[in-house]
Amino acid sequence: MKKSLFIIAMAVLVLSSCEKKTEETDNGLFTPAIEDFDYVVDRFADIEILRYRVPGIENLSLQQQEMLYYLSEAALCGRDIIYDQNCRYNLAIRTLLESVYTMEGIDTTSADYKAMEVYLKRVWASNGIHHHYSGMKFEPGFSQAWFETQINQLPFEKLPIYSEGISRDELFAEILPVIFDSTVMTVRKNQAEGADLLLTSACNYYGEGISQAEAEAFYSAMRTEGDETPVSYGLNSRLVRRDGILVEDVYKTDGLYGSAMSKIVYWLEKAEKVCENDAQRNALQKMISFYRTGDLKEFDEYAILWLKDTESLIDYVCGYTETYGDPLGYKANWEAVINFKDVEATKRTEKISGNAQWFEDHSPVDSMYKKEKCKGVTAKVITAAMMGGDNYPMSALGINLPNADWIRATYGSKSVSIDNIAEAYAQSVKSSGFNHEFVVDAKTEELLSKYKEITDNLHTDLHECLGHGSGKLAPGVSPDALGKYHAVIEEARADLFGLYYVADPKLVELGLLPDTNAYMAQYYSYLMNGLMTQTTRIKLGDNIEQTHMRNRQLIGKWVLEHSAADNAVELIVRDGKHYLVVNDYTVLRQRFGELLREIQRIKSTGDYNAARDLVENYSIRIDQDIHREILARYATLDMAPYKGFINPVLTGHFDNDGKFTGLSISYDENFVNQHLRYSRDYSFLKK
Ligand code: ZN
């Protein structure tokens, strides 16, 4: 739930050089056509960097352009925060690497330099020295001796000086092992059972030497029994030990990260003056106040005001938001998505939400676990115009906020799909050869090329707007009854709700799908992904760890196993390669319905044992022989399993009196130049 990271398990053909430039540059707002747009801009290690278009930006009013511009600047000003949150050496290492990378006269053709360039690009892509997805520290492909030779030549002002009076030797003695010694700060967020999750994690949400037990005791002492509107304790601070006592260093303009947050506030205050309406202004003012005070009560007040701002075109996430980075889940990373509503596409989600009760009433789950009164989540489709912090360069495709349970229960939540990011993913995959390799025949390939994108979007909408909100618990069942199996079961439930309904003629009737065959593309690609191709992102021998990947395999394997008798779905082998075959789409839909019914029962009754059996039996282990084969086939395609993004360049124009005269957009910047520019212009924390 919360923010869904629909990181797509598919990949793309690499266009080795994408030098083609868009014709217009810095003189206005325009949107290039899809056919004329090169989505892929860079490729290194396991990552491909894409650009995204911002269609519709040319339709914003001058005032909306101005607001978008100020918010976009705020989004970039928080960049350093996420680096520091991920690991306390990230900023120093980034600075050191950039200094060497741009050093005058350095031999840029040497193998060491080239390897360092890859390493630096990976640091930019992950906001630090640990892999954005696995959390493991990158191995430097360049030698320590070479690197030391280079940094010894750097003038002192090019060095990161993160503490007063530190000498060159002390600095290097501290930093070099963090880069080169694989046993130092190995993993950003350790999740291994039995370990002290804080002492073994490299992230920087807790001071050195603070144990998991201490932190847990600190925060459980804050809770008041019976408090029905608790603040999100610990959300915006680092827990440190001072004079032997645990205290919080709060993120606020005159506290921790204050120098960056003051810049953010500077831009937010400009945005506040050009708001579209009072609801938008009230929310933004409250957020600014929260940046100043760090008072978590104000954060909740802001979240409620933000939910009430539904009429504005421009919207934003710009602050401490998700808690995935903290092994204990208290502390939020800083992130930003500056966006505006895609009015046309939002009609799609409004139709879905508007019919929430119909979908609830007709679902295959037991009527005692259905909601009598069902409210669809307020949902909209947005166009991202600038991303920052933890949502850049790796972006989510959907966001569902706020996170506080009591606010969601009382005031609801905002659910958004970011369609222009989804477009970039989809376009980069087309003509990659991926479907040709893994899809069973030409007819199915054609089905996918025709309907996959539209049904992917629709499946996401159904999952977000209806799936998570559907159903109810039996009286007396705790929402935490499924314990550590909850997340996978919950995601499976939402996915199944979407799968069941994407095939419903109701969607054609509502004008959301062109015909009653379109859903087959979603069925095929969902199962192919869950059973086979998503494992291209996993090392041979490893299990599936990520929640969404687990739920996809769970659904795939369960359906496959339950189709053994009638062969509605099967895996066949042809020329030594496995392929998915769907023989009966109608039966397949019923089967998704059966599993949805069972999973809703498990959730509604809190059937821990059944949840455990499903998750343990179906979602974790991968068939080694098939996995080996899939990886080999995938390797022949030369594709990158992860996608990152670069932002467009937004420039605000002002007349001599400082009055805003217009916004322009350019898509020309490359990945390297973007990051060097950001480091130059948006670096506000001590390195
Ligand atoms: Zn979800």
Tab-separated table of N, CA and C in Angstrom, residues 350-360 466 506 510:
chain	number	residue	atom	x	y	z
A	350	GLU	N	-11.524	8.553	-12.236
A	350	GLU	CA	-12.772	9.009	-11.627
A	350	GLU	C	-13.908	8.034	-11.921
A	351	LYS	N	-13.886	7.508	-13.140
A	351	LYS	CA	-14.909	6.510	-13.482
A	351	LYS	C	-14.785	5.285	-12.579
A	352	ILE	N	-13.563	4.869	-12.355
A	352	ILE	CA	-13.346	3.690	-11.508
A	352	ILE	C	-13.794	3.970	-10.078
A	353	SER	N	-13.315	5.074	-9.518
A	353	SER	CA	-13.688	5.401	-8.138
A	353	SER	C	-15.187	5.637	-8.003
A	354	GLY	N	-15.757	6.274	-9.028
A	354	GLY	CA	-17.183	6.581	-8.994
A	354	GLY	C	-18.055	5.334	-8.985
A	355	ASN	N	-17.493	4.239	-9.450
A	355	ASN	CA	-18.248	2.979	-9.478
A	355	ASN	C	-17.761	1.991	-8.419
A	356	ALA	N	-17.098	2.513	-7.398
A	356	ALA	CA	-16.481	1.640	-6.389
A	356	ALA	C	-17.475	0.636	-5.804
A	357	GLN	N	-18.680	1.104	-5.520
A	357	GLN	CA	-19.650	0.205	-4.890
A	357	GLN	C	-20.055	-0.936	-5.827
A	358	TRP	N	-20.187	-0.634	-7.103
A	358	TRP	CA	-20.539	-1.688	-8.071
A	358	TRP	C	-19.473	-2.775	-8.068
A	359	PHE	N	-18.204	-2.343	-8.101
A	359	PHE	CA	-17.116	-3.326	-8.112
A	359	PHE	C	-17.113	-4.143	-6.819
A	360	GLU	N	-17.337	-3.471	-5.705
A	360	GLU	CA	-17.358	-4.181	-4.419
A	360	GLU	C	-18.485	-5.221	-4.407
A	466	LEU	N	-9.215	0.858	-5.967
A	466	LEU	CA	-10.226	-0.029	-5.401
A	466	LEU	C	-9.637	-1.175	-4.588
A	506	LYS	N	-17.705	-4.649	-17.822
A	506	LYS	CA	-18.027	-3.331	-17.263
A	506	LYS	C	-17.009	-2.274	-17.706
A	510	LEU	N	-17.788	1.147	-19.543
A	510	LEU	CA	-17.408	2.463	-19.007
A	510	LEU	C	-16.484	3.232	-19.958
